[in-house]
């Protein structure tokens, strides 16, 4: 097995921050702070959230492409949850000519629309066997939140979210990685996470789900559930198993015997690969950013860290995994 470095990082659109957490102006080369931050992670698989593409506020940089180049990614995708520009106070001014989910990759760097967009990206140095993307509708209401550079609480409406899944080829076979950014509205984000579990149920295990979930503590792994919840998430497979079992019983002609139950190996449920605060970056107190897995032995998980970076109000979360 090879040891991989898995990371997730909410970029806050690559915003440079001072040591006290206050925003700094972008330099003349607006992508340089992001390049430095991503290169320092040296990740093999990286999920990034709050990613800008051609936004004026971040120097009109294609941040997914910049991050991919910085880490030497062999392949990547950017899922635009929305096209438009940030509103003057909070929220977004949507671009009416582009609706729904749009996905960009290396082939679209020079050819795709220059319309500004915002979303989630997944980048990898490993070969990709399959890509998948989905969009989550925003909650019908927002919340008062702390916004970088503003005092007190600012009313913020919820926004569309995006998730990307990739089936990667590892040394021991394929496995699935999901990058997600979930709503900050309680309950709404839990439903989105449960939807991701169902959405990937037909893809090969092991699973790694990483991103900014806006959930803390044991809530994410509780929402995803144990191994039995994963089995229930693929009902068609369960129906086939039950029908096969009935056919087997129908052809059994021998007298009934007392069965000896063999001990059944207990399947491991979802668990956190890292437990460390990631927010706010200048003084971490809570963990909004997670790397969750199922099908990955705990013995395969190495050290984890949340290093300080020069951009974002989140710290990146990095974990070593042998796959």
PDB file of C-alpha atoms in Angstrom:
ATOM      1  CA  UNK A   1       0.000   0.000   0.000  1.00  0.00           C
ATOM      2  CA  UNK A   2       1.152   3.536  -0.724  1.00  0.00           C
ATOM      3  CA  UNK A   3       0.669   6.330   1.767  1.00  0.00           C
ATOM      4  CA  UNK A   4      -1.455   9.148   0.411  1.00  0.00           C
ATOM      5  CA  UNK A   5      -1.865  12.642   1.754  1.00  0.00           C
ATOM      6  CA  UNK A   6      -5.558  13.576   1.789  1.00  0.00           C
ATOM      7  CA  UNK A   7      -6.545  17.191   2.460  1.00  0.00           C
ATOM      8  CA  UNK A   8      -9.549  19.497   2.552  1.00  0.00           C
ATOM      9  CA  UNK A   9      -9.399  23.276   2.602  1.00  0.00           C
ATOM     10  CA  UNK A  10     -12.098  25.962   2.612  1.00  0.00           C
ATOM     11  CA  UNK A  11     -10.319  28.732   0.682  1.00  0.00           C
ATOM     12  CA  UNK A  12     -12.528  31.733   1.512  1.00  0.00           C
ATOM     13  CA  UNK A  13     -11.914  32.598  -2.198  1.00  0.00           C
ATOM     14  CA  UNK A  14      -8.167  32.652  -1.515  1.00  0.00           C
ATOM     15  CA  UNK A  15      -8.456  35.698   0.755  1.00  0.00           C
ATOM     16  CA  UNK A  16      -5.103  36.586   2.380  1.00  0.00           C
ATOM     17  CA  UNK A  17      -5.406  37.162   6.136  1.00  0.00           C
ATOM     18  CA  UNK A  18      -3.204  38.851   8.714  1.00  0.00           C
ATOM     19  CA  UNK A  19      -2.052  36.926  11.841  1.00  0.00           C
ATOM     20  CA  UNK A  20      -5.015  38.365  13.779  1.00  0.00           C
ATOM     21  CA  UNK A  21      -7.497  37.101  11.183  1.00  0.00           C
ATOM     22  CA  UNK A  22      -8.190  40.454   9.503  1.00  0.00           C
ATOM     23  CA  UNK A  23      -8.291  40.493   5.665  1.00  0.00           C
ATOM     24  CA  UNK A  24      -5.330  41.738   3.647  1.00  0.00           C
ATOM     25  CA  UNK A  25      -5.387  43.081   0.074  1.00  0.00           C
ATOM     26  CA  UNK A  26      -4.637  40.679  -2.758  1.00  0.00           C
ATOM     27  CA  UNK A  27      -1.163  41.153  -4.260  1.00  0.00           C
ATOM     28  CA  UNK A  28      -0.603  42.152  -7.887  1.00  0.00           C
ATOM     29  CA  UNK A  29      -0.415  38.449  -8.775  1.00  0.00           C
ATOM     30  CA  UNK A  30      -3.677  37.512  -7.087  1.00  0.00           C
ATOM     31  CA  UNK A  31      -3.111  33.750  -7.336  1.00  0.00           C
ATOM     32  CA  UNK A  32       0.267  33.753  -5.565  1.00  0.00           C
ATOM     33  CA  UNK A  33      -1.012  33.375  -1.954  1.00  0.00           C
ATOM     34  CA  UNK A  34      -3.203  30.450  -2.999  1.00  0.00           C
ATOM     35  CA  UNK A  35      -0.344  28.828  -4.929  1.00  0.00           C
ATOM     36  CA  UNK A  36       1.913  29.041  -1.885  1.00  0.00           C
ATOM     37  CA  UNK A  37      -0.735  27.676   0.492  1.00  0.00           C
ATOM     38  CA  UNK A  38      -1.652  24.697  -1.714  1.00  0.00           C
ATOM     39  CA  UNK A  39       1.946  23.805  -2.596  1.00  0.00           C
ATOM     40  CA  UNK A  40       2.835  23.690   1.119  1.00  0.00           C
ATOM     41  CA  UNK A  41       0.205  20.965   1.706  1.00  0.00           C
ATOM     42  CA  UNK A  42       1.817  18.611  -0.868  1.00  0.00           C
ATOM     43  CA  UNK A  43      -1.494  16.718  -1.070  1.00  0.00           C
ATOM     44  CA  UNK A  44      -2.200  13.760  -3.336  1.00  0.00           C
ATOM     45  CA  UNK A  45      -5.952  14.387  -3.102  1.00  0.00           C
ATOM     46  CA  UNK A  46      -7.318  17.838  -2.254  1.00  0.00           C
ATOM     47  CA  UNK A  47     -10.895  19.037  -1.802  1.00  0.00           C
ATOM     48  CA  UNK A  48     -11.336  22.810  -1.853  1.00  0.00           C
ATOM     49  CA  UNK A  49     -14.445  24.835  -1.077  1.00  0.00           C
ATOM     50  CA  UNK A  50     -15.490  28.479  -1.584  1.00  0.00           C
ATOM     51  CA  UNK A  51     -13.541  28.478  -4.836  1.00  0.00           C
ATOM     52  CA  UNK A  52     -13.727  31.504  -7.154  1.00  0.00           C
ATOM     53  CA  UNK A  53     -13.511  31.419 -10.910  1.00  0.00           C
ATOM     54  CA  UNK A  54     -13.058  34.739 -12.741  1.00  0.00           C
ATOM     55  CA  UNK A  55     -14.353  36.809  -9.808  1.00  0.00           C
ATOM     56  CA  UNK A  56     -13.250  40.452  -9.564  1.00  0.00           C
ATOM     57  CA  UNK A  57     -12.773  40.192  -5.785  1.00  0.00           C
ATOM     58  CA  UNK A  58     -10.012  37.564  -6.226  1.00  0.00           C
ATOM     59  CA  UNK A  59      -8.263  38.998  -9.276  1.00  0.00           C
ATOM     60  CA  UNK A  60     -10.314  37.066 -11.873  1.00  0.00           C
ATOM     61  CA  UNK A  61      -8.217  33.976 -11.167  1.00  0.00           C
ATOM     62  CA  UNK A  62      -9.357  30.454 -12.048  1.00  0.00           C
ATOM     63  CA  UNK A  63      -8.578  29.211  -8.545  1.00  0.00           C
ATOM     64  CA  UNK A  64      -9.183  25.526  -9.233  1.00  0.00           C
ATOM     65  CA  UNK A  65      -6.692  25.604 -12.106  1.00  0.00           C
ATOM     66  CA  UNK A  66      -4.177  27.537  -9.973  1.00  0.00           C
ATOM     67  CA  UNK A  67      -4.477  25.040  -7.118  1.00  0.00           C
ATOM     68  CA  UNK A  68      -4.166  22.094  -9.502  1.00  0.00           C
ATOM     69  CA  UNK A  69      -0.956  23.475 -10.952  1.00  0.00           C
ATOM     70  CA  UNK A  70       0.439  24.206  -7.473  1.00  0.00           C
ATOM     71  CA  UNK A  71      -0.009  20.600  -6.301  1.00  0.00           C
ATOM     72  CA  UNK A  72       0.802  18.912  -9.609  1.00  0.00           C
ATOM     73  CA  UNK A  73      -2.654  17.390 -10.003  1.00  0.00           C
ATOM     74  CA  UNK A  74      -3.035  14.949 -12.866  1.00  0.00           C
ATOM     75  CA  UNK A  75      -6.771  15.622 -13.065  1.00  0.00           C
ATOM     76  CA  UNK A  76      -9.359  17.864 -11.441  1.00  0.00           C
ATOM     77  CA  UNK A  77     -12.916  19.165 -11.623  1.00  0.00           C
ATOM     78  CA  UNK A  78     -14.559  22.391 -10.495  1.00  0.00           C
ATOM     79  CA  UNK A  79     -18.320  22.255  -9.867  1.00  0.00           C
ATOM     80  CA  UNK A  80     -19.853  25.724 -10.084  1.00  0.00           C
ATOM     81  CA  UNK A  81     -22.688  25.852  -7.583  1.00  0.00           C
ATOM     82  CA  UNK A  82     -23.651  29.215  -9.045  1.00  0.00           C
ATOM     83  CA  UNK A  83     -22.674  31.793 -11.661  1.00  0.00           C
ATOM     84  CA  UNK A  84     -22.795  35.394 -10.545  1.00  0.00           C
ATOM     85  CA  UNK A  85     -21.104  37.949  -8.342  1.00  0.00           C
ATOM     86  CA  UNK A  86     -21.148  38.493  -4.580  1.00  0.00           C
ATOM     87  CA  UNK A  87     -23.724  41.024  -3.402  1.00  0.00           C
ATOM     88  CA  UNK A  88     -22.477  44.223  -1.736  1.00  0.00           C
ATOM     89  CA  UNK A  89     -23.307  43.001   1.815  1.00  0.00           C
ATOM     90  CA  UNK A  90     -24.135  39.296   1.709  1.00  0.00           C
ATOM     91  CA  UNK A  91     -25.480  36.749  -0.735  1.00  0.00           C
ATOM     92  CA  UNK A  92     -25.110  36.646  -4.519  1.00  0.00           C
ATOM     93  CA  UNK A  93     -26.277  38.437  -7.647  1.00  0.00           C
ATOM     94  CA  UNK A  94     -26.910  35.448  -9.960  1.00  0.00           C
ATOM     95  CA  UNK A  95     -26.141  35.416 -13.668  1.00  0.00           C
ATOM     96  CA  UNK A  96     -29.513  34.650 -15.320  1.00  0.00           C
ATOM     97  CA  UNK A  97     -27.986  33.242 -18.517  1.00  0.00           C
ATOM     98  CA  UNK A  98     -26.439  30.238 -16.705  1.00  0.00           C
ATOM     99  CA  UNK A  99     -28.568  28.114 -14.405  1.00  0.00           C
ATOM    100  CA  UNK A 100     -28.047  24.746 -12.769  1.00  0.00           C
ATOM    101  CA  UNK A 101     -24.820  22.823 -12.276  1.00  0.00           C
ATOM    102  CA  UNK A 102     -21.801  23.483 -14.510  1.00  0.00           C
ATOM    103  CA  UNK A 103     -18.595  21.411 -14.230  1.00  0.00           C
ATOM    104  CA  UNK A 104     -15.200  22.520 -15.532  1.00  0.00           C
ATOM    105  CA  UNK A 105     -11.905  20.650 -15.812  1.00  0.00           C
ATOM    106  CA  UNK A 106      -8.493  20.939 -17.476  1.00  0.00           C
ATOM    107  CA  UNK A 107     -10.047  20.847 -20.946  1.00  0.00           C
ATOM    108  CA  UNK A 108     -12.139  23.952 -20.225  1.00  0.00           C
ATOM    109  CA  UNK A 109      -9.403  26.207 -18.833  1.00  0.00           C
ATOM    110  CA  UNK A 110      -8.970  28.094 -22.092  1.00  0.00           C
ATOM    111  CA  UNK A 111     -12.344  27.452 -23.697  1.00  0.00           C
ATOM    112  CA  UNK A 112     -15.043  27.715 -21.036  1.00  0.00           C
ATOM    113  CA  UNK A 113     -17.152  30.791 -20.402  1.00  0.00           C
ATOM    114  CA  UNK A 114     -15.522  33.729 -18.648  1.00  0.00           C
ATOM    115  CA  UNK A 115     -18.653  34.329 -16.579  1.00  0.00           C
ATOM    116  CA  UNK A 116     -17.725  34.535 -12.870  1.00  0.00           C
ATOM    117  CA  UNK A 117     -18.637  31.500 -10.814  1.00  0.00           C
ATOM    118  CA  UNK A 118     -18.175  29.986  -7.368  1.00  0.00           C
ATOM    119  CA  UNK A 119     -18.203  26.437  -6.042  1.00  0.00           C
ATOM    120  CA  UNK A 120     -16.283  23.335  -5.016  1.00  0.00           C
ATOM    121  CA  UNK A 121     -13.328  21.513  -6.567  1.00  0.00           C
ATOM    122  CA  UNK A 122     -11.625  18.142  -6.254  1.00  0.00           C
ATOM    123  CA  UNK A 123      -8.016  17.716  -7.401  1.00  0.00           C
ATOM    124  CA  UNK A 124      -5.885  14.573  -7.490  1.00  0.00           C
ATOM    125  CA  UNK A 125      -2.521  13.225  -8.565  1.00  0.00           C
ATOM    126  CA  UNK A 126      -4.023   9.735  -8.940  1.00  0.00           C
ATOM    127  CA  UNK A 127      -5.657   8.298 -12.066  1.00  0.00           C
ATOM    128  CA  UNK A 128      -9.404   8.968 -12.146  1.00  0.00           C
ATOM    129  CA  UNK A 129     -11.747   6.222 -13.342  1.00  0.00           C
ATOM    130  CA  UNK A 130     -15.020   8.113 -13.002  1.00  0.00           C
ATOM    131  CA  UNK A 131     -16.310  11.608 -12.174  1.00  0.00           C
ATOM    132  CA  UNK A 132     -19.686  12.572 -10.747  1.00  0.00           C
ATOM    133  CA  UNK A 133     -21.144  15.927  -9.625  1.00  0.00           C
ATOM    134  CA  UNK A 134     -24.317  17.219  -8.033  1.00  0.00           C
ATOM    135  CA  UNK A 135     -25.808  20.485  -6.806  1.00  0.00           C
ATOM    136  CA  UNK A 136     -27.780  21.114  -3.621  1.00  0.00           C
ATOM    137  CA  UNK A 137     -30.478  23.750  -3.499  1.00  0.00           C
ATOM    138  CA  UNK A 138     -30.111  26.435  -0.828  1.00  0.00           C
ATOM    139  CA  UNK A 139     -32.164  26.423   2.327  1.00  0.00           C
ATOM    140  CA  UNK A 140     -35.220  28.714   2.098  1.00  0.00           C
ATOM    141  CA  UNK A 141     -33.823  30.933   4.869  1.00  0.00           C
ATOM    142  CA  UNK A 142     -30.421  32.142   6.093  1.00  0.00           C
ATOM    143  CA  UNK A 143     -28.780  32.949   9.414  1.00  0.00           C
ATOM    144  CA  UNK A 144     -26.913  35.833  11.063  1.00  0.00           C
ATOM    145  CA  UNK A 145     -23.210  34.968  10.777  1.00  0.00           C
ATOM    146  CA  UNK A 146     -19.801  36.457  11.450  1.00  0.00           C
ATOM    147  CA  UNK A 147     -18.312  37.669   8.186  1.00  0.00           C
ATOM    148  CA  UNK A 148     -14.594  38.336   7.784  1.00  0.00           C
ATOM    149  CA  UNK A 149     -13.904  42.076   7.844  1.00  0.00           C
ATOM    150  CA  UNK A 150     -17.270  42.975   9.456  1.00  0.00           C
ATOM    151  CA  UNK A 151     -18.139  43.543  13.088  1.00  0.00           C
ATOM    152  CA  UNK A 152     -20.934  41.685  14.784  1.00  0.00           C
ATOM    153  CA  UNK A 153     -23.358  39.430  12.925  1.00  0.00           C
ATOM    154  CA  UNK A 154     -24.408  39.877   9.305  1.00  0.00           C
ATOM    155  CA  UNK A 155     -27.657  38.358   7.951  1.00  0.00           C
ATOM    156  CA  UNK A 156     -26.533  35.891   5.295  1.00  0.00           C
ATOM    157  CA  UNK A 157     -28.890  33.961   2.988  1.00  0.00           C
ATOM    158  CA  UNK A 158     -28.014  30.370   2.205  1.00  0.00           C
ATOM    159  CA  UNK A 159     -26.525  29.563  -1.188  1.00  0.00           C
ATOM    160  CA  UNK A 160     -26.503  26.594  -3.565  1.00  0.00           C
ATOM    161  CA  UNK A 161     -23.845  23.999  -2.760  1.00  0.00           C
ATOM    162  CA  UNK A 162     -21.934  21.529  -4.901  1.00  0.00           C
ATOM    163  CA  UNK A 163     -20.340  18.130  -4.365  1.00  0.00           C
ATOM    164  CA  UNK A 164     -17.933  16.149  -6.533  1.00  0.00           C
ATOM    165  CA  UNK A 165     -17.160  12.422  -6.421  1.00  0.00           C
ATOM    166  CA  UNK A 166     -14.227  10.685  -8.083  1.00  0.00           C
ATOM    167  CA  UNK A 167     -13.375   6.996  -8.301  1.00  0.00           C
ATOM    168  CA  UNK A 168      -9.589   6.897  -7.990  1.00  0.00           C
ATOM    169  CA  UNK A 169      -7.199   4.087  -8.809  1.00  0.00           C
ATOM    170  CA  UNK A 170      -5.071   3.187  -5.796  1.00  0.00           C
ATOM    171  CA  UNK A 171      -2.367   0.573  -5.382  1.00  0.00           C
ATOM    172  CA  UNK A 172      -4.923  -1.892  -3.978  1.00  0.00           C
ATOM    173  CA  UNK A 173      -7.728  -1.040  -6.356  1.00  0.00           C
ATOM    174  CA  UNK A 174     -10.317   1.691  -6.828  1.00  0.00           C
ATOM    175  CA  UNK A 175     -11.756   3.811  -4.034  1.00  0.00           C
ATOM    176  CA  UNK A 176     -14.156   6.758  -3.947  1.00  0.00           C
ATOM    177  CA  UNK A 177     -13.473  10.294  -2.748  1.00  0.00           C
ATOM    178  CA  UNK A 178     -16.137  12.968  -2.297  1.00  0.00           C
ATOM    179  CA  UNK A 179     -15.537  16.715  -1.919  1.00  0.00           C
ATOM    180  CA  UNK A 180     -18.441  18.651  -0.434  1.00  0.00           C
ATOM    181  CA  UNK A 181     -19.399  22.021   0.977  1.00  0.00           C
ATOM    182  CA  UNK A 182     -22.617  21.843   2.965  1.00  0.00           C
ATOM    183  CA  UNK A 183     -25.114  24.459   4.064  1.00  0.00           C
ATOM    184  CA  UNK A 184     -24.609  26.399   7.295  1.00  0.00           C
ATOM    185  CA  UNK A 185     -28.316  25.969   8.105  1.00  0.00           C
ATOM    186  CA  UNK A 186     -28.748  23.299  10.836  1.00  0.00           C
ATOM    187  CA  UNK A 187     -30.716  20.285   9.653  1.00  0.00           C
ATOM    188  CA  UNK A 188     -30.444  21.313   6.019  1.00  0.00           C
ATOM    189  CA  UNK A 189     -26.749  20.381   6.009  1.00  0.00           C
ATOM    190  CA  UNK A 190     -27.494  17.043   7.703  1.00  0.00           C
ATOM    191  CA  UNK A 191     -29.981  16.186   4.955  1.00  0.00           C
ATOM    192  CA  UNK A 192     -27.366  17.060   2.334  1.00  0.00           C
ATOM    193  CA  UNK A 193     -24.805  14.769   3.982  1.00  0.00           C
ATOM    194  CA  UNK A 194     -27.293  11.898   4.119  1.00  0.00           C
ATOM    195  CA  UNK A 195     -28.029  12.538   0.446  1.00  0.00           C
ATOM    196  CA  UNK A 196     -24.341  12.162  -0.380  1.00  0.00           C
ATOM    197  CA  UNK A 197     -24.297   8.739   1.270  1.00  0.00           C
ATOM    198  CA  UNK A 198     -27.129   7.579  -0.984  1.00  0.00           C
ATOM    199  CA  UNK A 199     -25.635   9.305  -4.024  1.00  0.00           C
ATOM    200  CA  UNK A 200     -22.385   7.298  -3.909  1.00  0.00           C
ATOM    201  CA  UNK A 201     -23.824   3.950  -2.811  1.00  0.00           C
ATOM    202  CA  UNK A 202     -23.208   2.367  -6.232  1.00  0.00           C
ATOM    203  CA  UNK A 203     -19.544   3.452  -6.368  1.00  0.00           C
ATOM    204  CA  UNK A 204     -16.691   1.246  -5.106  1.00  0.00           C
ATOM    205  CA  UNK A 205     -15.519   1.265  -1.499  1.00  0.00           C
ATOM    206  CA  UNK A 206     -13.557   2.397   0.468  1.00  0.00           C
ATOM    207  CA  UNK A 207     -15.184   5.817   0.727  1.00  0.00           C
ATOM    208  CA  UNK A 208     -13.587   9.078   1.831  1.00  0.00           C
ATOM    209  CA  UNK A 209     -15.919  12.065   2.250  1.00  0.00           C
ATOM    210  CA  UNK A 210     -14.170  15.349   2.947  1.00  0.00           C
ATOM    211  CA  UNK A 211     -14.989  19.004   3.067  1.00  0.00           C
ATOM    212  CA  UNK A 212     -16.520  21.825   5.052  1.00  0.00           C
ATOM    213  CA  UNK A 213     -19.720  20.349   6.481  1.00  0.00           C
ATOM    214  CA  UNK A 214     -20.600  23.219   8.844  1.00  0.00           C
ATOM    215  CA  UNK A 215     -21.155  20.469  11.409  1.00  0.00           C
ATOM    216  CA  UNK A 216     -19.157  19.767  14.553  1.00  0.00           C
ATOM    217  CA  UNK A 217     -18.212  16.855  16.804  1.00  0.00           C
ATOM    218  CA  UNK A 218     -19.807  13.478  16.208  1.00  0.00           C
ATOM    219  CA  UNK A 219     -22.684  14.867  14.116  1.00  0.00           C
ATOM    220  CA  UNK A 220     -21.231  14.062  10.643  1.00  0.00           C
ATOM    221  CA  UNK A 221     -20.360  10.439  11.412  1.00  0.00           C
ATOM    222  CA  UNK A 222     -23.706  10.002  13.186  1.00  0.00           C
ATOM    223  CA  UNK A 223     -25.567  11.308  10.133  1.00  0.00           C
ATOM    224  CA  UNK A 224     -23.666   8.985   7.791  1.00  0.00           C
ATOM    225  CA  UNK A 225     -24.311   6.093  10.183  1.00  0.00           C
ATOM    226  CA  UNK A 226     -22.797   2.667  10.606  1.00  0.00           C
ATOM    227  CA  UNK A 227     -22.146  -0.103   8.124  1.00  0.00           C
ATOM    228  CA  UNK A 228     -25.787  -1.228   8.201  1.00  0.00           C
ATOM    229  CA  UNK A 229     -26.917   2.261   7.159  1.00  0.00           C
ATOM    230  CA  UNK A 230     -24.596   2.054   4.186  1.00  0.00           C
ATOM    231  CA  UNK A 231     -26.058  -1.311   3.220  1.00  0.00           C
ATOM    232  CA  UNK A 232     -29.572   0.111   3.454  1.00  0.00           C
ATOM    233  CA  UNK A 233     -28.589   2.973   1.147  1.00  0.00           C
ATOM    234  CA  UNK A 234     -28.466   0.584  -1.823  1.00  0.00           C
ATOM    235  CA  UNK A 235     -31.981  -0.936  -1.744  1.00  0.00           C
ATOM    236  CA  UNK A 236     -31.776  -2.605  -5.173  1.00  0.00           C
ATOM    237  CA  UNK A 237     -28.805  -4.680  -4.092  1.00  0.00           C
ATOM    238  CA  UNK A 238     -30.636  -5.638  -0.888  1.00  0.00           C
ATOM    239  CA  UNK A 239     -33.710  -6.763  -2.877  1.00  0.00           C
ATOM    240  CA  UNK A 240     -31.519  -8.961  -5.108  1.00  0.00           C
ATOM    241  CA  UNK A 241     -29.951 -10.556  -2.026  1.00  0.00           C
ATOM    242  CA  UNK A 242     -33.359 -11.325  -0.489  1.00  0.00           C
ATOM    243  CA  UNK A 243     -34.660 -12.881  -3.722  1.00  0.00           C
ATOM    244  CA  UNK A 244     -31.546 -15.041  -4.026  1.00  0.00           C
ATOM    245  CA  UNK A 245     -31.978 -16.177  -0.425  1.00  0.00           C
ATOM    246  CA  UNK A 246     -35.619 -17.193  -1.075  1.00  0.00           C
ATOM    247  CA  UNK A 247     -34.620 -19.209  -4.163  1.00  0.00           C
ATOM    248  CA  UNK A 248     -31.932 -20.998  -2.182  1.00  0.00           C
ATOM    249  CA  UNK A 249     -34.391 -21.954   0.574  1.00  0.00           C
ATOM    250  CA  UNK A 250     -36.912 -23.193  -2.003  1.00  0.00           C
ATOM    251  CA  UNK A 251     -34.540 -25.807  -3.406  1.00  0.00           C
ATOM    252  CA  UNK A 252     -33.348 -27.130  -0.071  1.00  0.00           C
ATOM    253  CA  UNK A 253     -34.778 -30.662   0.175  1.00  0.00           C
ATOM    254  CA  UNK A 254     -32.746 -31.986   3.091  1.00  0.00           C
ATOM    255  CA  UNK A 255     -34.331 -32.253   6.534  1.00  0.00           C
ATOM    256  CA  UNK A 256     -33.851 -29.226   8.672  1.00  0.00           C
ATOM    257  CA  UNK A 257     -30.774 -29.387  10.815  1.00  0.00           C
ATOM    258  CA  UNK A 258     -29.662 -27.328  13.692  1.00  0.00           C
ATOM    259  CA  UNK A 259     -27.515 -24.579  12.257  1.00  0.00           C
ATOM    260  CA  UNK A 260     -24.288 -23.496  13.806  1.00  0.00           C
ATOM    261  CA  UNK A 261     -23.881 -19.773  13.537  1.00  0.00           C
ATOM    262  CA  UNK A 262     -20.467 -18.699  12.344  1.00  0.00           C
ATOM    263  CA  UNK A 263     -19.153 -15.530  13.906  1.00  0.00           C
ATOM    264  CA  UNK A 264     -19.773 -12.665  11.534  1.00  0.00           C
ATOM    265  CA  UNK A 265     -17.087 -10.084  10.999  1.00  0.00           C
ATOM    266  CA  UNK A 266     -18.371  -6.774  12.261  1.00  0.00           C
ATOM    267  CA  UNK A 267     -18.304  -4.100   9.595  1.00  0.00           C
ATOM    268  CA  UNK A 268     -16.822  -0.805  10.624  1.00  0.00           C
ATOM    269  CA  UNK A 269     -19.032   2.240  10.327  1.00  0.00           C
ATOM    270  CA  UNK A 270     -18.104   5.757   9.305  1.00  0.00           C
ATOM    271  CA  UNK A 271     -15.458   7.419  11.446  1.00  0.00           C
ATOM    272  CA  UNK A 272     -13.327  10.565  11.570  1.00  0.00           C
ATOM    273  CA  UNK A 273      -9.776  10.284  10.304  1.00  0.00           C
ATOM    274  CA  UNK A 274      -8.844  13.506  12.083  1.00  0.00           C
ATOM    275  CA  UNK A 275     -10.238  15.368  15.072  1.00  0.00           C
ATOM    276  CA  UNK A 276      -8.735  18.826  15.416  1.00  0.00           C
ATOM    277  CA  UNK A 277     -10.115  22.381  15.353  1.00  0.00           C
ATOM    278  CA  UNK A 278      -9.925  24.155  11.992  1.00  0.00           C
ATOM    279  CA  UNK A 279     -11.847  27.412  12.515  1.00  0.00           C
ATOM    280  CA  UNK A 280     -11.098  30.292  12.831  1.00  0.00           C
ATOM    281  CA  UNK A 281      -7.643  29.976  11.309  1.00  0.00           C
ATOM    282  CA  UNK A 282      -5.903  32.473  13.620  1.00  0.00           C
ATOM    283  CA  UNK A 283      -7.254  30.789  16.770  1.00  0.00           C
ATOM    284  CA  UNK A 284      -8.931  27.430  15.992  1.00  0.00           C
ATOM    285  CA  UNK A 285     -11.749  26.533  18.364  1.00  0.00           C
ATOM    286  CA  UNK A 286     -14.157  24.293  16.394  1.00  0.00           C
ATOM    287  CA  UNK A 287     -13.896  21.721  13.617  1.00  0.00           C
ATOM    288  CA  UNK A 288     -16.135  22.423  10.635  1.00  0.00           C
ATOM    289  CA  UNK A 289     -13.803  20.626   8.199  1.00  0.00           C
ATOM    290  CA  UNK A 290     -13.788  16.825   8.212  1.00  0.00           C
ATOM    291  CA  UNK A 291     -12.335  13.728   6.573  1.00  0.00           C
ATOM    292  CA  UNK A 292     -14.679  10.760   7.115  1.00  0.00           C
ATOM    293  CA  UNK A 293     -14.197   7.225   5.888  1.00  0.00           C
ATOM    294  CA  UNK A 294     -15.714   3.777   5.738  1.00  0.00           C
ATOM    295  CA  UNK A 295     -13.894   0.682   4.568  1.00  0.00           C
ATOM    296  CA  UNK A 296     -10.526   2.140   5.572  1.00  0.00           C
ATOM    297  CA  UNK A 297      -8.876   0.182   8.437  1.00  0.00           C
ATOM    298  CA  UNK A 298      -7.906   2.389  11.337  1.00  0.00           C
ATOM    299  CA  UNK A 299      -4.437   0.890  11.117  1.00  0.00           C
ATOM    300  CA  UNK A 300      -4.105   2.496   7.659  1.00  0.00           C
ATOM    301  CA  UNK A 301      -4.602   6.017   9.018  1.00  0.00           C
ATOM    302  CA  UNK A 302      -1.495   8.010   9.861  1.00  0.00           C
ATOM    303  CA  UNK A 303      -0.958  11.388  11.508  1.00  0.00           C
ATOM    304  CA  UNK A 304      -3.259  14.352  10.901  1.00  0.00           C
ATOM    305  CA  UNK A 305      -2.632  18.074  11.172  1.00  0.00           C
ATOM    306  CA  UNK A 306      -4.280  21.447  10.595  1.00  0.00           C
ATOM    307  CA  UNK A 307      -1.417  23.789   9.604  1.00  0.00           C
ATOM    308  CA  UNK A 308      -1.685  27.565   9.444  1.00  0.00           C
ATOM    309  CA  UNK A 309      -1.961  28.908   5.907  1.00  0.00           C
ATOM    310  CA  UNK A 310      -1.636  32.402   4.509  1.00  0.00           C
ATOM    311  CA  UNK A 311      -5.179  32.432   3.119  1.00  0.00           C
ATOM    312  CA  UNK A 312      -8.691  31.750   4.445  1.00  0.00           C
ATOM    313  CA  UNK A 313     -10.425  31.872   7.806  1.00  0.00           C
ATOM    314  CA  UNK A 314     -10.274  28.042   7.854  1.00  0.00           C
ATOM    315  CA  UNK A 315      -7.200  25.917   8.323  1.00  0.00           C
ATOM    316  CA  UNK A 316      -6.613  23.055   5.910  1.00  0.00           C
ATOM    317  CA  UNK A 317      -7.061  19.571   7.359  1.00  0.00           C
ATOM    318  CA  UNK A 318      -4.436  17.041   6.217  1.00  0.00           C
ATOM    319  CA  UNK A 319      -4.310  13.314   6.996  1.00  0.00           C
ATOM    320  CA  UNK A 320      -2.041  10.483   5.874  1.00  0.00           C
ATOM    321  CA  UNK A 321      -3.824   7.315   4.676  1.00  0.00           C
ATOM    322  CA  UNK A 322      -2.453   4.060   3.252  1.00  0.00           C
ATOM    323  CA  UNK A 323      -4.643   2.837   0.390  1.00  0.00           C
TER     324      UNK A 323
END
